[in-house]
PDB file of C-alpha atoms in Angstrom:
ATOM      1  CA  MET N   1      72.621  24.883  55.034  1.00  0.00           C
ATOM      2  CA  SER N   2      69.679  24.813  52.622  1.00  0.00           C
ATOM      3  CA  PRO N   3      68.508  21.299  53.578  1.00  0.00           C
ATOM      4  CA  LEU N   4      68.518  22.352  57.229  1.00  0.00           C
ATOM      5  CA  ILE N   5      66.383  25.417  56.493  1.00  0.00           C
ATOM      6  CA  VAL N   6      63.884  23.287  54.574  1.00  0.00           C
ATOM      7  CA  LEU N   7      63.734  20.769  57.432  1.00  0.00           C
ATOM      8  CA  VAL N   8      63.213  23.431  60.095  1.00  0.00           C
ATOM      9  CA  ASN N   9      60.524  25.203  58.077  1.00  0.00           C
ATOM     10  CA  THR N  10      58.742  21.900  57.484  1.00  0.00           C
ATOM     11  CA  ILE N  11      58.763  21.112  61.198  1.00  0.00           C
ATOM     12  CA  VAL N  12      57.539  24.595  62.117  1.00  0.00           C
ATOM     13  CA  LEU N  13      54.705  24.528  59.595  1.00  0.00           C
ATOM     14  CA  ARG N  14      53.631  21.023  60.601  1.00  0.00           C
ATOM     15  CA  VAL N  15      53.188  21.870  64.264  1.00  0.00           C
ATOM     16  CA  ALA N  16      51.568  25.267  63.728  1.00  0.00           C
ATOM     17  CA  PRO N  17      47.787  25.410  63.460  1.00  0.00           C
ATOM     18  CA  LYS N  18      46.643  26.013  59.859  1.00  0.00           C
ATOM     19  CA  GLU N  19      45.174  29.416  60.699  1.00  0.00           C
ATOM     20  CA  LYS N  20      48.570  30.547  62.062  1.00  0.00           C
ATOM     21  CA  SER N  21      50.836  29.007  59.425  1.00  0.00           C
ATOM     22  CA  GLY N  22      51.639  32.403  57.869  1.00  0.00           C
ATOM     23  CA  SER N  23      52.779  33.777  61.214  1.00  0.00           C
ATOM     24  CA  ALA N  24      54.767  30.632  61.920  1.00  0.00           C
ATOM     25  CA  ALA N  25      56.544  30.821  58.561  1.00  0.00           C
ATOM     26  CA  SER N  26      57.433  34.481  59.025  1.00  0.00           C
ATOM     27  CA  MET N  27      58.716  33.867  62.560  1.00  0.00           C
ATOM     28  CA  SER N  28      60.809  30.972  61.275  1.00  0.00           C
ATOM     29  CA  GLU N  29      62.323  33.123  58.513  1.00  0.00           C
ATOM     30  CA  THR N  30      62.978  36.012  60.886  1.00  0.00           C
ATOM     31  CA  GLY N  31      64.663  33.692  63.357  1.00  0.00           C
ATOM     32  CA  ALA N  32      66.857  32.251  60.613  1.00  0.00           C
ATOM     33  CA  GLU N  33      67.928  35.725  59.446  1.00  0.00           C
ATOM     34  CA  VAL N  34      68.658  36.974  62.971  1.00  0.00           C
ATOM     35  CA  GLY N  35      70.500  33.757  63.817  1.00  0.00           C
ATOM     36  CA  ALA N  36      72.646  34.002  60.696  1.00  0.00           C
ATOM     37  CA  ALA N  37      73.505  37.643  61.366  1.00  0.00           C
ATOM     38  CA  LEU N  38      74.379  36.968  65.007  1.00  0.00           C
ATOM     39  CA  GLY N  39      76.423  33.911  64.076  1.00  0.00           C
ATOM     40  CA  ILE N  40      78.443  35.854  61.534  1.00  0.00           C
ATOM     41  CA  ALA N  41      78.979  38.725  63.966  1.00  0.00           C
ATOM     42  CA  VAL N  42      79.968  36.576  66.948  1.00  0.00           C
ATOM     43  CA  PHE N  43      82.095  34.014  65.135  1.00  0.00           C
ATOM     44  CA  GLY N  44      83.637  36.673  62.876  1.00  0.00           C
ATOM     45  CA  SER N  45      84.613  38.758  65.896  1.00  0.00           C
ATOM     46  CA  LEU N  46      86.074  35.695  67.568  1.00  0.00           C
ATOM     47  CA  LEU N  47      88.077  34.872  64.438  1.00  0.00           C
ATOM     48  CA  ALA N  48      89.440  38.437  64.284  1.00  0.00           C
ATOM     49  CA  MET N  49      90.383  38.319  67.970  1.00  0.00           C
ATOM     50  CA  ILE N  50      92.212  35.007  67.602  1.00  0.00           C
ATOM     51  CA  TYR N  51      94.029  36.313  64.516  1.00  0.00           C
ATOM     52  CA  ARG N  52      95.273  39.376  66.403  1.00  0.00           C
ATOM     53  CA  LEU N  53      96.376  37.291  69.379  1.00  0.00           C
ATOM     54  CA  ARG N  54      98.120  34.614  67.314  1.00  0.00           C
ATOM     55  CA  VAL N  55      99.797  36.609  64.529  1.00  0.00           C
ATOM     56  CA  ASP N  56     103.549  36.404  65.119  1.00  0.00           C
ATOM     57  CA  LEU N  57     105.066  38.874  62.701  1.00  0.00           C
ATOM     58  CA  PRO N  58     108.746  38.668  61.721  1.00  0.00           C
ATOM     59  CA  GLU N  59     111.320  40.930  63.360  1.00  0.00           C
ATOM     60  CA  GLY N  60     112.607  44.030  61.625  1.00  0.00           C
ATOM     61  CA  LEU N  61     109.344  45.288  60.142  1.00  0.00           C
ATOM     62  CA  PRO N  62     108.499  48.984  60.536  1.00  0.00           C
ATOM     63  CA  GLU N  63     105.854  49.808  63.152  1.00  0.00           C
ATOM     64  CA  SER N  64     103.384  51.015  60.511  1.00  0.00           C
ATOM     65  CA  VAL N  65     103.673  47.685  58.653  1.00  0.00           C
ATOM     66  CA  THR N  66     103.301  45.694  61.873  1.00  0.00           C
ATOM     67  CA  SER N  67     100.210  47.572  63.075  1.00  0.00           C
ATOM     68  CA  ALA N  68      98.519  47.296  59.669  1.00  0.00           C
ATOM     69  CA  ALA N  69      99.332  43.578  59.298  1.00  0.00           C
ATOM     70  CA  GLU N  70      97.851  42.881  62.736  1.00  0.00           C
ATOM     71  CA  GLN N  71      94.459  44.160  61.529  1.00  0.00           C
ATOM     72  CA  GLY N  72      93.734  41.101  59.434  1.00  0.00           C
ATOM     73  CA  MET N  73      94.705  38.834  56.572  1.00  0.00           C
ATOM     74  CA  PRO N  74      93.675  41.253  53.760  1.00  0.00           C
ATOM     75  CA  SER N  75      95.826  44.017  55.257  1.00  0.00           C
ATOM     76  CA  ALA N  76      98.777  41.678  55.641  1.00  0.00           C
ATOM     77  CA  ALA N  77      98.441  40.548  52.022  1.00  0.00           C
ATOM     78  CA  ALA N  78      98.262  44.133  50.753  1.00  0.00           C
ATOM     79  CA  ILE N  79     101.330  45.147  52.752  1.00  0.00           C
ATOM     80  CA  ALA N  80     103.268  42.069  51.654  1.00  0.00           C
ATOM     81  CA  GLU N  81     103.075  43.294  48.051  1.00  0.00           C
ATOM     82  CA  GLN N  82     105.141  46.348  49.033  1.00  0.00           C
ATOM     83  CA  LEU N  83     107.877  44.431  50.877  1.00  0.00           C
ATOM     84  CA  PRO N  84     110.947  42.614  49.588  1.00  0.00           C
ATOM     85  CA  ALA N  85     110.291  38.968  48.690  1.00  0.00           C
ATOM     86  CA  ALA N  86     111.906  37.472  51.822  1.00  0.00           C
ATOM     87  CA  GLN N  87     110.020  39.713  54.250  1.00  0.00           C
ATOM     88  CA  ALA N  88     106.795  39.342  52.261  1.00  0.00           C
ATOM     89  CA  GLY N  89     107.027  35.551  52.466  1.00  0.00           C
ATOM     90  CA  GLU N  90     107.583  35.621  56.232  1.00  0.00           C
ATOM     91  CA  LEU N  91     104.749  38.105  56.741  1.00  0.00           C
ATOM     92  CA  LEU N  92     102.302  36.074  54.656  1.00  0.00           C
ATOM     93  CA  ALA N  93     103.283  32.833  56.410  1.00  0.00           C
ATOM     94  CA  ALA N  94     102.677  34.402  59.833  1.00  0.00           C
ATOM     95  CA  ALA N  95      99.350  35.893  58.735  1.00  0.00           C
ATOM     96  CA  GLU N  96      98.172  32.633  57.138  1.00  0.00           C
ATOM     97  CA  ASN N  97      99.126  30.672  60.255  1.00  0.00           C
ATOM     98  CA  ALA N  98      97.184  33.035  62.522  1.00  0.00           C
ATOM     99  CA  PHE N  99      94.167  33.048  60.204  1.00  0.00           C
ATOM    100  CA  THR N 100      94.145  29.246  59.921  1.00  0.00           C
ATOM    101  CA  THR N 101      94.375  28.911  63.706  1.00  0.00           C
ATOM    102  CA  GLY N 102      91.438  31.284  64.154  1.00  0.00           C
ATOM    103  CA  LEU N 103      89.354  29.617  61.477  1.00  0.00           C
ATOM    104  CA  THR N 104      90.002  26.146  62.894  1.00  0.00           C
ATOM    105  CA  THR N 105      89.109  27.280  66.410  1.00  0.00           C
ATOM    106  CA  VAL N 106      85.898  28.949  65.257  1.00  0.00           C
ATOM    107  CA  SER N 107      84.966  25.872  63.204  1.00  0.00           C
ATOM    108  CA  TYR N 108      85.404  23.553  66.186  1.00  0.00           C
ATOM    109  CA  LEU N 109      83.451  25.909  68.416  1.00  0.00           C
ATOM    110  CA  SER N 110      80.660  26.138  65.841  1.00  0.00           C
ATOM    111  CA  ALA N 111      80.499  22.338  65.601  1.00  0.00           C
ATOM    112  CA  ALA N 112      80.359  22.064  69.401  1.00  0.00           C
ATOM    113  CA  VAL N 113      77.514  24.590  69.591  1.00  0.00           C
ATOM    114  CA  ALA N 114      75.613  22.700  66.880  1.00  0.00           C
ATOM    115  CA  LEU N 115      76.100  19.412  68.742  1.00  0.00           C
ATOM    116  CA  VAL N 116      74.858  20.878  72.026  1.00  0.00           C
ATOM    117  CA  LEU N 117      71.819  22.378  70.302  1.00  0.00           C
ATOM    118  CA  ALA N 118      71.062  19.062  68.584  1.00  0.00           C
ATOM    119  CA  ILE N 119      71.186  17.253  71.929  1.00  0.00           C
ATOM    120  CA  LEU N 120      68.938  19.872  73.544  1.00  0.00           C
ATOM    121  CA  ALA N 121      66.495  19.639  70.647  1.00  0.00           C
ATOM    122  CA  ALA N 122      66.395  15.858  70.935  1.00  0.00           C
ATOM    123  CA  LEU N 123      65.758  16.056  74.669  1.00  0.00           C
ATOM    124  CA  TYR N 124      63.259  18.901  74.844  1.00  0.00           C
ATOM    125  CA  LEU N 125      61.415  18.902  71.525  1.00  0.00           C
ATOM    126  CA  ARG N 126      59.923  15.442  71.798  1.00  0.00           C
ATOM    127  CA  PRO N 127      56.151  15.273  71.604  1.00  0.00           C
ATOM    128  CA  LYS N 128      54.558  14.683  74.964  1.00  0.00           C
ATOM    129  CA  ALA N 129      51.837  12.085  75.413  1.00  0.00           C
ATOM    130  CA  GLY N 130      48.414  13.641  75.135  1.00  0.00           C
ATOM    131  CA  ASP N 131      49.526  16.934  73.578  1.00  0.00           C
ATOM    132  CA  GLY N 132      47.164  16.500  70.646  1.00  0.00           C
ATOM    133  CA  SER N 133      49.800  15.688  68.064  1.00  0.00           C
ATOM    134  CA  ALA N 134      48.882  13.692  65.006  1.00  0.00           C
ATOM    135  CA  GLU N 135      50.953  10.763  66.257  1.00  0.00           C
ATOM    136  CA  ASP N 136      48.880  10.550  69.449  1.00  0.00           C
ATOM    137  CA  GLU N 137      45.654  10.602  67.471  1.00  0.00           C
ATOM    138  CA  VAL N 138      46.764   7.716  65.256  1.00  0.00           C
ATOM    139  CA  THR N 139      47.963   5.509  68.097  1.00  0.00           C
ATOM    140  CA  SER N 140      45.075   6.232  70.468  1.00  0.00           C
ATOM    141  CA  GLN N 141      42.213   5.510  68.079  1.00  0.00           C
ATOM    142  CA  GLU N 142      40.594   2.127  68.327  1.00  0.00           C
ATOM    143  CA  PRO N 143      39.810   0.498  65.013  1.00  0.00           C
ATOM    144  CA  GLU N 144      36.120   0.547  64.263  1.00  0.00           C
ATOM    145  CA  ARG N 145      34.459  -2.830  64.471  1.00  0.00           C
ATOM    146  CA  ALA N 146      31.685  -3.871  62.221  1.00  0.00           C
ATOM    147  CA  PRO N 147      28.512  -5.001  63.988  1.00  0.00           C
ATOM    148  CA  ALA N 148      28.290  -8.731  64.342  1.00  0.00           C
ATOM    149  CA  GLN N 149      25.912 -10.322  61.896  1.00  0.00           C
ATOM    150  CA  ALA N 150      23.764 -13.259  62.903  1.00  0.00           C
TER     151      ALA N 150
END
């Protein structure tokens, strides 16, 4: 993640006018913090939802154990310590399977979102001809010619 943050900050600071570079840097940092918080919240909630939908607990467990184990992997692990070895093994296997399914799904979804954003960035963040970018200035300048000497 760190190389990506450095790259984004470099791009932001290169395109911002020098007199507004402080504002650009702070906006970039704020966007990164908000994006990270939203990503954790959204993908974490999705992971918890998938866990609850996919956890298939073994038969014969008391209702209090079942409802607590459905809350998440840490709860299932804590409850498993209080159960006999056979039931604990089944409970942990079911919880690990549900957690792995959720984590895999969220990872694939995250990769898909990153791919879509990369494609959008490639399509829409290209410099336009004549927008005053440094690249335009270099390519549009004619080399100076020395006066012809007789």
